[in-house]
mmCIF file of C-alpha atoms in Angstrom:
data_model
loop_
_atom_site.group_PDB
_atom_site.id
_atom_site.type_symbol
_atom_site.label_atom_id
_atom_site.label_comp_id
_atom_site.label_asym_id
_atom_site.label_seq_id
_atom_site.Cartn_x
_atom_site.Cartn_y
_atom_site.Cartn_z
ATOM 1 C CA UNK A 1 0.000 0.000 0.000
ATOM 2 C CA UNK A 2 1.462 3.286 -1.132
ATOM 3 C CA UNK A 3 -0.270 5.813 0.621
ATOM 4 C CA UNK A 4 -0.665 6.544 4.314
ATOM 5 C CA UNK A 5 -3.675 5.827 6.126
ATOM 6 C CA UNK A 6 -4.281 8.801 8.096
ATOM 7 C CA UNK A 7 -3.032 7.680 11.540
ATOM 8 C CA UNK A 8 0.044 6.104 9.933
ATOM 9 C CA UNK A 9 0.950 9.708 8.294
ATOM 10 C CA UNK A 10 0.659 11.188 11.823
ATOM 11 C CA UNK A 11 2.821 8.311 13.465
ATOM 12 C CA UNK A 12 5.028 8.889 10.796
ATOM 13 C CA UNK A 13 5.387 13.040 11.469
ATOM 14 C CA UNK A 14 5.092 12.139 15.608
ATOM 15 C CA UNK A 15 8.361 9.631 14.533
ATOM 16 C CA UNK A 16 10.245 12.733 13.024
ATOM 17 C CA UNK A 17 9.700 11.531 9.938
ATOM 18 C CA UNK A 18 8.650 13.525 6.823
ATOM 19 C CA UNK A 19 5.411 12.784 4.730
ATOM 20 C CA UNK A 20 4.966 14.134 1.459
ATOM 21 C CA UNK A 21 2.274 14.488 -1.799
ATOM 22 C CA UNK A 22 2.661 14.782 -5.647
ATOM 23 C CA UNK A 23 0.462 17.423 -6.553
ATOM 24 C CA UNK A 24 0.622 17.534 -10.416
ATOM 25 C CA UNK A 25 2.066 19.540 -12.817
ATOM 26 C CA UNK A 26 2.671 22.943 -12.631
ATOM 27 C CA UNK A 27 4.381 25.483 -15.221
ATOM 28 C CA UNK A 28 3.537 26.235 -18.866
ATOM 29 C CA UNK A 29 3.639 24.273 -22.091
ATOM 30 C CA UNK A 30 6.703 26.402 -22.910
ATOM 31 C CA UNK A 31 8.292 25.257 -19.246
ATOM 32 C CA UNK A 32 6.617 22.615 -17.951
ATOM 33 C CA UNK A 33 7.101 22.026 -14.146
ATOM 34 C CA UNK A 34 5.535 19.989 -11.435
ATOM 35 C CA UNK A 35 4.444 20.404 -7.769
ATOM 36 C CA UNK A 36 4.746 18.601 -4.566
ATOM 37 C CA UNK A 37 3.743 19.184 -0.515
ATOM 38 C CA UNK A 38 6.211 17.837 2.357
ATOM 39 C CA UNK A 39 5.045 18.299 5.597
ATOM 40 C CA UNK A 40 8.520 17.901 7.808
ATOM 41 C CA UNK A 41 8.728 17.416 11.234
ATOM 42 C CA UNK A 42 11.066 20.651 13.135
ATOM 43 C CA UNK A 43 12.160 20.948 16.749
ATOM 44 C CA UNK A 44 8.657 21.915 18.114
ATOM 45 C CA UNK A 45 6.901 22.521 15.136
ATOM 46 C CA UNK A 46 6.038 21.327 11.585
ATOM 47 C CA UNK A 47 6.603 22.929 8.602
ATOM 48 C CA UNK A 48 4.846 22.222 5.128
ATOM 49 C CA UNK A 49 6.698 23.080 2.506
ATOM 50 C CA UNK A 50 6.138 23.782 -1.404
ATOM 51 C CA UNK A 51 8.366 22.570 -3.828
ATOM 52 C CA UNK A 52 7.553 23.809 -7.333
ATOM 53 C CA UNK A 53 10.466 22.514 -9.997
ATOM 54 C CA UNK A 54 11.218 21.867 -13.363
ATOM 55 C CA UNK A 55 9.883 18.773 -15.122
ATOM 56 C CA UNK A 56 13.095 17.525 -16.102
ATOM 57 C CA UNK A 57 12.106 13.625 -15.460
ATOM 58 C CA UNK A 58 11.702 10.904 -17.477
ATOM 59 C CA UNK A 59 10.762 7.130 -17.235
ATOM 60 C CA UNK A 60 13.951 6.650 -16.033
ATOM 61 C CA UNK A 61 14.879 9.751 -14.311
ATOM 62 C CA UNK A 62 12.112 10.305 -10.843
ATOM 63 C CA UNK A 63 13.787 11.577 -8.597
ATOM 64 C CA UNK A 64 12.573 15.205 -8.015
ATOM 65 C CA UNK A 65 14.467 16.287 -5.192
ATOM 66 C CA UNK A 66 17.183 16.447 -8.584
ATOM 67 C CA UNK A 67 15.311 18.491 -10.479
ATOM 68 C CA UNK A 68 16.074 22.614 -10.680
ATOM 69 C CA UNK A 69 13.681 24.647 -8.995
ATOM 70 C CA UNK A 70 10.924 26.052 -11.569
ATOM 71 C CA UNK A 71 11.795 29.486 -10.480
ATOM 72 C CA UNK A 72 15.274 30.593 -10.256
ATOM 73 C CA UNK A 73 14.788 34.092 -9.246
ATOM 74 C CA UNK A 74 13.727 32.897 -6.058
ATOM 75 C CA UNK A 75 16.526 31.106 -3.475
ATOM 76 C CA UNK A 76 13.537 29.886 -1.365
ATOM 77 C CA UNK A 77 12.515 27.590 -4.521
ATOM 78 C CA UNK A 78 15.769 25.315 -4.444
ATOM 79 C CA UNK A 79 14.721 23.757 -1.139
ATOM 80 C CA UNK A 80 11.225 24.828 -1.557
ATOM 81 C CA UNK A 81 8.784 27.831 -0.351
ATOM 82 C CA UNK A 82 7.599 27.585 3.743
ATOM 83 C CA UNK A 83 4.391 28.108 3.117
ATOM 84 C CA UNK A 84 3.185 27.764 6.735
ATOM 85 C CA UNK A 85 3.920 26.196 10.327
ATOM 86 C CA UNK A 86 1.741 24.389 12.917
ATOM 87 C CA UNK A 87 2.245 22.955 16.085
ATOM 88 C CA UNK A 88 0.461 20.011 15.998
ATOM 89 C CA UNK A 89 0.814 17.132 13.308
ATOM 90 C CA UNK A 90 -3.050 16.938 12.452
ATOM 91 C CA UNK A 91 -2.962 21.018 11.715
ATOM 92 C CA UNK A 92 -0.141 20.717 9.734
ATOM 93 C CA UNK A 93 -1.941 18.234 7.399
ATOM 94 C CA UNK A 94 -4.707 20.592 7.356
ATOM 95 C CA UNK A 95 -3.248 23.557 6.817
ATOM 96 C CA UNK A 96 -1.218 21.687 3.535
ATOM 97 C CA UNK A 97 -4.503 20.589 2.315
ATOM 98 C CA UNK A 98 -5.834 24.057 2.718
ATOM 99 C CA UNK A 99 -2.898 25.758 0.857
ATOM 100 C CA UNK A 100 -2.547 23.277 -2.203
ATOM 101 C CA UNK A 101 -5.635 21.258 -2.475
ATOM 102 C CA UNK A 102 -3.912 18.188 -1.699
ATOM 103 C CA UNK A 103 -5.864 15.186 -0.779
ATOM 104 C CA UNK A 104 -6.222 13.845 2.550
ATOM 105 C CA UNK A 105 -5.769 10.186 1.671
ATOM 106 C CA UNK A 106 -2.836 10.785 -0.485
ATOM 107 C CA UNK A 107 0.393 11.483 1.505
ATOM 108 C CA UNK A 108 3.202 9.130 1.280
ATOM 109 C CA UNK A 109 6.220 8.920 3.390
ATOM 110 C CA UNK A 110 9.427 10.602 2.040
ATOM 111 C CA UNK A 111 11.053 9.633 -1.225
ATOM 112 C CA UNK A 112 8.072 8.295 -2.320
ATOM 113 C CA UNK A 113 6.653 11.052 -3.907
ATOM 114 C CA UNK A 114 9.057 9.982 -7.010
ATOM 115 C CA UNK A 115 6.831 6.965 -7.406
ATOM 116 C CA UNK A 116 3.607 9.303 -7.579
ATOM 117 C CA UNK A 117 5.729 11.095 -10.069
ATOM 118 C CA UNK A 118 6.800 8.257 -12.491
ATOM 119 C CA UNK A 119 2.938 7.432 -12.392
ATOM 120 C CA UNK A 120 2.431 10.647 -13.506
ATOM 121 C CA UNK A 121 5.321 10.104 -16.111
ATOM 122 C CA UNK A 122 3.277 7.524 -17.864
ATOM 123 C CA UNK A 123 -0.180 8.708 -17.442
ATOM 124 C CA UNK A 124 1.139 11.525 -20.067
ATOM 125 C CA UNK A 125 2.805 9.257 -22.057
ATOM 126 C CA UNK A 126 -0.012 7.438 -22.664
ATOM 127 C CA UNK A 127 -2.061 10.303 -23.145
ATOM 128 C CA UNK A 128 0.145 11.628 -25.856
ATOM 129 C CA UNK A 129 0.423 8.237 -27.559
ATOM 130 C CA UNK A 130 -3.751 7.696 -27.177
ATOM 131 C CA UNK A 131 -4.309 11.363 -28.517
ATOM 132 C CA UNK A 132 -1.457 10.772 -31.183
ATOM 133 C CA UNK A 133 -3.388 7.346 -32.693
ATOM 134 C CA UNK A 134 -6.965 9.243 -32.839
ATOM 135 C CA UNK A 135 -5.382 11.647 -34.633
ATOM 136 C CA UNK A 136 -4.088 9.165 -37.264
ATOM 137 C CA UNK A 137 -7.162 7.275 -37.208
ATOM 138 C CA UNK A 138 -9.149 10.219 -37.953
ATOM 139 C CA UNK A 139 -6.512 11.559 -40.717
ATOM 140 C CA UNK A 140 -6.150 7.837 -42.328
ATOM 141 C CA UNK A 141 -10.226 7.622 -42.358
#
């Protein structure tokens, strides 16, 4: 099972340990990019963070803490943008579901986002190669 049940993503921030969610792309045609949440455990606190980077990936190429930031004008983008800070595990999940629409059942534990990612990979490969044979069907016809 990829994704954390609910309990096991707040065990998982109680343990110190990060939890994370592949929120989609991101970006224009001309630069595409892509988006992921990490909530991260701090001293007394957890932060959620924002990391919006260039889609540089490939099939064989996931792993997005590699990729450039999608903005380089902005230093906070190259280890993402703090978009908030909560005391309490629960309200941190909250408050990153507030800020990016990301979905309550979907949090994985760190370094898995890369897997959400490499589904993501092929979902728009086969999109291009579905949209690519109607368009020959419908030329040939």
């Amino acid at each position: 099972m990829r994704y954390l049940t609910e309990s096991f993503a707040l065990g998982a921030l109680r343990q110190g340990r990060p939890v994370e969610q592949f929120l989609g792309p991101a970006g224009s045609p001309e630069r595409p990019g892509i988006r992921y949440i990490e909530v991260r455990p701090a001293k007394t606190r957890y932060e959620i963070y924002l990391h919006t980077l260039e889609d540089v990936g490939h099939e064989t190429f996931v792993d997005v803490v590699e990729f450039p930031p999608l903005c380089t004008d902005d230093e906070e983008e190259e280890f993402g943008r703090l978009v908030a800070t909560r005391d309490a595990p629960l309200a941190a999940l909250a408050a990153a579901e507030d800020a990016t629409g990301a979905g309550r059942g979907r949090w994985v534990n760190a370094g898995m986002v890369q897997d959400e990612y490499l589904d993501y990979v092929v979902a728009e490969r086969r999109s291009l190669v579905k949209s690519n044979g109607s368009a020959k069907m419908v030329s040939s016809g």
